Structure formats: structure tokens, C-alpha cells
């Protein structure tokens, strides 16, 4: 029994990919490309962990 057994890893992968995509759009629009990618990936990961934990 691991502390991360509740995490649905396919959801994490899809959410991080979607967040990175949205972050790249933000990065191109504002000129802060690396910040947009990192922020998007973090938001996707946070969404996936919260969604996995609550379901």
C-alpha cells in the first residue's frame, strides 16, 4: 500500500499535457513562454491530484 495508490496516473498524464498546452498558449500570448509551460503543467498536475483524491 503506497501513499500514491489513490492517484489515477492516466488522468495525471492527460491533465499535465492539457495544462502544458494551455500554458504554451499563455506563454506565446504574453511572451513568458517558460513560465507558461511550468504554470500550465503545475495546474494540470494539481487538478489531477485533486480529482483523483475526491473520486
mmCIF file of N, CA and C in Angstrom:
data_model
loop_
_atom_site.group_PDB
_atom_site.id
_atom_site.type_symbol
_atom_site.label_atom_id
_atom_site.label_comp_id
_atom_site.label_asym_id
_atom_site.label_seq_id
_atom_site.Cartn_x
_atom_site.Cartn_y
_atom_site.Cartn_z
ATOM 1 N N UNK A 1 0.850 -1.176 0.000
ATOM 2 C CA UNK A 1 0.000 0.000 0.000
ATOM 3 C C UNK A 1 0.896 1.240 0.000
ATOM 4 N N UNK A 2 0.804 1.968 -1.056
ATOM 5 C CA UNK A 2 1.613 3.175 -1.200
ATOM 6 C C UNK A 2 0.775 4.407 -0.902
ATOM 7 N N UNK A 3 1.439 5.473 -0.591
ATOM 8 C CA UNK A 3 0.734 6.728 -0.315
ATOM 9 C C UNK A 3 0.125 7.311 -1.593
ATOM 10 N N UNK A 4 0.592 6.869 -2.744
ATOM 11 C CA UNK A 4 0.094 7.403 -4.013
ATOM 12 C C UNK A 4 -0.815 6.426 -4.749
ATOM 13 N N UNK A 5 -1.389 5.458 -4.045
ATOM 14 C CA UNK A 5 -2.284 4.493 -4.689
ATOM 15 C C UNK A 5 -3.575 5.127 -5.190
ATOM 16 N N UNK A 6 -4.001 6.216 -4.592
ATOM 17 C CA UNK A 6 -5.252 6.851 -4.996
ATOM 18 C C UNK A 6 -5.127 7.613 -6.314
ATOM 19 N N UNK A 7 -3.917 7.890 -6.751
ATOM 20 C CA UNK A 7 -3.693 8.707 -7.946
ATOM 21 C C UNK A 7 -4.019 7.902 -9.200
ATOM 22 N N UNK A 8 -4.828 8.485 -10.056
ATOM 23 C CA UNK A 8 -5.145 7.872 -11.346
ATOM 24 C C UNK A 8 -4.154 8.431 -12.365
ATOM 25 N N UNK A 9 -3.107 7.659 -12.663
ATOM 26 C CA UNK A 9 -1.985 8.150 -13.460
ATOM 27 C C UNK A 9 -2.351 8.513 -14.890
ATOM 28 N N UNK A 10 -3.286 7.800 -15.563
ATOM 29 C CA UNK A 10 -3.670 8.282 -16.902
ATOM 30 C C UNK A 10 -4.303 9.679 -16.859
ATOM 31 N N UNK A 11 -5.072 9.962 -15.803
ATOM 32 C CA UNK A 11 -5.651 11.296 -15.643
ATOM 33 C C UNK A 11 -4.558 12.336 -15.416
ATOM 34 N N UNK A 12 -3.539 11.970 -14.650
ATOM 35 C CA UNK A 12 -2.421 12.892 -14.413
ATOM 36 C C UNK A 12 -1.720 13.216 -15.730
ATOM 37 N N UNK A 13 -1.471 12.192 -16.541
ATOM 38 C CA UNK A 13 -0.772 12.419 -17.809
ATOM 39 C C UNK A 13 -1.586 13.324 -18.732
ATOM 40 N N UNK A 14 -2.891 13.055 -18.831
ATOM 41 C CA UNK A 14 -3.738 13.879 -19.710
ATOM 42 C C UNK A 14 -3.854 15.312 -19.186
ATOM 43 N N UNK A 15 -3.977 15.467 -17.887
ATOM 44 C CA UNK A 15 -4.126 16.808 -17.317
ATOM 45 C C UNK A 15 -2.853 17.628 -17.456
ATOM 46 N N UNK A 16 -1.710 16.996 -17.237
ATOM 47 C CA UNK A 16 -0.444 17.720 -17.398
ATOM 48 C C UNK A 16 -0.245 18.102 -18.864
ATOM 49 N N UNK A 17 -0.604 17.209 -19.789
ATOM 50 C CA UNK A 17 -0.482 17.537 -21.214
ATOM 51 C C UNK A 17 -1.408 18.692 -21.589
ATOM 52 N N UNK A 18 -2.648 18.644 -21.113
ATOM 53 C CA UNK A 18 -3.588 19.730 -21.417
ATOM 54 C C UNK A 18 -3.135 21.035 -20.777
ATOM 55 N N UNK A 19 -2.673 20.970 -19.536
ATOM 56 C CA UNK A 19 -2.191 22.169 -18.858
ATOM 57 C C UNK A 19 -0.979 22.768 -19.545
ATOM 58 N N UNK A 20 -0.080 21.914 -20.016
ATOM 59 C CA UNK A 20 1.097 22.402 -20.731
ATOM 60 C C UNK A 20 0.695 23.051 -22.048
ATOM 61 N N UNK A 21 -0.287 22.473 -22.721
ATOM 62 C CA UNK A 21 -0.783 23.072 -23.961
ATOM 63 C C UNK A 21 -1.395 24.442 -23.732
ATOM 64 N N UNK A 22 -2.226 24.539 -22.706
ATOM 65 C CA UNK A 22 -2.822 25.840 -22.386
ATOM 66 C C UNK A 22 -1.764 26.826 -21.913
ATOM 67 N N UNK A 23 -0.787 26.326 -21.171
ATOM 68 C CA UNK A 23 0.309 27.187 -20.725
ATOM 69 C C UNK A 23 1.145 27.698 -21.869
ATOM 70 N N UNK A 24 1.307 26.884 -22.914
ATOM 71 C CA UNK A 24 2.077 27.354 -24.070
ATOM 72 C C UNK A 24 1.328 28.457 -24.813
ATOM 73 N N UNK A 25 0.003 28.348 -24.869
ATOM 74 C CA UNK A 25 -0.784 29.430 -25.476
ATOM 75 C C UNK A 25 -0.621 30.708 -24.663
ATOM 76 N N UNK A 26 -0.705 30.583 -23.348
ATOM 77 C CA UNK A 26 -0.488 31.741 -22.467
ATOM 78 C C UNK A 26 0.912 32.309 -22.660
ATOM 79 N N UNK A 27 1.892 31.410 -22.757
ATOM 80 C CA UNK A 27 3.274 31.855 -22.920
ATOM 81 C C UNK A 27 3.512 32.612 -24.214
ATOM 82 N N UNK A 28 2.910 32.158 -25.292
ATOM 83 C CA UNK A 28 3.060 32.853 -26.572
ATOM 84 C C UNK A 28 2.358 34.206 -26.522
ATOM 85 N N UNK A 29 1.192 34.247 -25.879
ATOM 86 C CA UNK A 29 0.428 35.490 -25.825
ATOM 87 C C UNK A 29 1.107 36.558 -24.981
ATOM 88 N N UNK A 30 1.788 36.133 -23.921
ATOM 89 C CA UNK A 30 2.380 37.109 -23.006
ATOM 90 C C UNK A 30 3.888 37.262 -23.160
ATOM 91 N N UNK A 31 4.528 36.347 -23.861
ATOM 92 C CA UNK A 31 5.976 36.410 -24.008
ATOM 93 C C UNK A 31 6.737 35.704 -22.906
ATOM 94 N N UNK A 32 6.035 35.134 -21.945
ATOM 95 C CA UNK A 32 6.661 34.390 -20.839
ATOM 96 C C UNK A 32 6.473 32.900 -21.092
ATOM 97 N N UNK A 33 7.194 32.366 -22.081
ATOM 98 C CA UNK A 33 6.923 31.015 -22.545
ATOM 99 C C UNK A 33 7.250 29.952 -21.492
ATOM 100 N N UNK A 34 8.414 30.023 -20.884
ATOM 101 C CA UNK A 34 8.807 29.017 -19.889
ATOM 102 C C UNK A 34 7.888 29.090 -18.680
ATOM 103 N N UNK A 35 7.576 30.278 -18.237
ATOM 104 C CA UNK A 35 6.646 30.444 -17.115
ATOM 105 C C UNK A 35 5.283 29.846 -17.452
ATOM 106 N N UNK A 36 4.811 30.053 -18.663
ATOM 107 C CA UNK A 36 3.530 29.494 -19.084
ATOM 108 C C UNK A 36 3.537 27.983 -19.085
ATOM 109 N N UNK A 37 4.618 27.378 -19.569
ATOM 110 C CA UNK A 37 4.708 25.921 -19.574
ATOM 111 C C UNK A 37 4.737 25.352 -18.165
ATOM 112 N N UNK A 38 5.548 25.947 -17.307
ATOM 113 C CA UNK A 38 5.651 25.454 -15.928
ATOM 114 C C UNK A 38 4.336 25.657 -15.189
ATOM 115 N N UNK A 39 3.745 26.817 -15.340
ATOM 116 C CA UNK A 39 2.474 27.090 -14.673
ATOM 117 C C UNK A 39 1.377 26.150 -15.173
ATOM 118 N N UNK A 40 1.317 25.914 -16.462
ATOM 119 C CA UNK A 40 0.317 25.009 -17.019
ATOM 120 C C UNK A 40 0.495 23.587 -16.527
ATOM 121 N N UNK A 41 1.734 23.111 -16.493
ATOM 122 C CA UNK A 41 1.989 21.754 -16.006
ATOM 123 C C UNK A 41 1.633 21.622 -14.531
ATOM 124 N N UNK A 42 1.961 22.628 -13.740
ATOM 125 C CA UNK A 42 1.629 22.578 -12.310
ATOM 126 C C UNK A 42 0.120 22.600 -12.095
ATOM 127 N N UNK A 43 -0.587 23.411 -12.864
ATOM 128 C CA UNK A 43 -2.041 23.469 -12.727
ATOM 129 C C UNK A 43 -2.680 22.149 -13.146
ATOM 130 N N UNK A 44 -2.185 21.542 -14.213
ATOM 131 C CA UNK A 44 -2.701 20.244 -14.641
ATOM 132 C C UNK A 44 -2.447 19.158 -13.612
ATOM 133 N N UNK A 45 -1.254 19.157 -13.034
ATOM 134 C CA UNK A 45 -0.918 18.160 -12.017
ATOM 135 C C UNK A 45 -1.778 18.354 -10.773
ATOM 136 N N UNK A 46 -1.958 19.599 -10.357
ATOM 137 C CA UNK A 46 -2.801 19.876 -9.187
ATOM 138 C C UNK A 46 -4.243 19.471 -9.421
ATOM 139 N N UNK A 47 -4.755 19.725 -10.619
ATOM 140 C CA UNK A 47 -6.123 19.321 -10.940
ATOM 141 C C UNK A 47 -6.265 17.806 -10.871
ATOM 142 N N UNK A 48 -5.293 17.095 -11.438
ATOM 143 C CA UNK A 48 -5.378 15.630 -11.489
ATOM 144 C C UNK A 48 -5.298 15.017 -10.091
ATOM 145 N N UNK A 49 -4.419 15.536 -9.245
ATOM 146 C CA UNK A 49 -4.307 15.005 -7.885
ATOM 147 C C UNK A 49 -5.599 15.268 -7.113
ATOM 148 N N UNK A 50 -6.125 16.471 -7.227
ATOM 149 C CA UNK A 50 -7.383 16.787 -6.537
ATOM 150 C C UNK A 50 -8.537 15.972 -7.043
ATOM 151 N N UNK A 51 -8.603 15.782 -8.345
ATOM 152 C CA UNK A 51 -9.694 14.997 -8.933
ATOM 153 C C UNK A 51 -9.572 13.511 -8.547
ATOM 154 N N UNK A 52 -8.356 12.996 -8.514
ATOM 155 C CA UNK A 52 -8.143 11.598 -8.128
ATOM 156 C C UNK A 52 -8.510 11.379 -6.659
ATOM 157 N N UNK A 53 -8.154 12.327 -5.831
ATOM 158 C CA UNK A 53 -8.388 12.184 -4.390
ATOM 159 C C UNK A 53 -9.874 12.279 -4.064
ATOM 160 N N UNK A 54 -10.616 13.104 -4.799
ATOM 161 C CA UNK A 54 -12.021 13.320 -4.462
ATOM 162 C C UNK A 54 -12.936 12.261 -5.073
ATOM 163 N N UNK A 55 -12.445 11.474 -6.021
ATOM 164 C CA UNK A 55 -13.328 10.474 -6.624
ATOM 165 C C UNK A 55 -13.000 9.077 -6.174
#
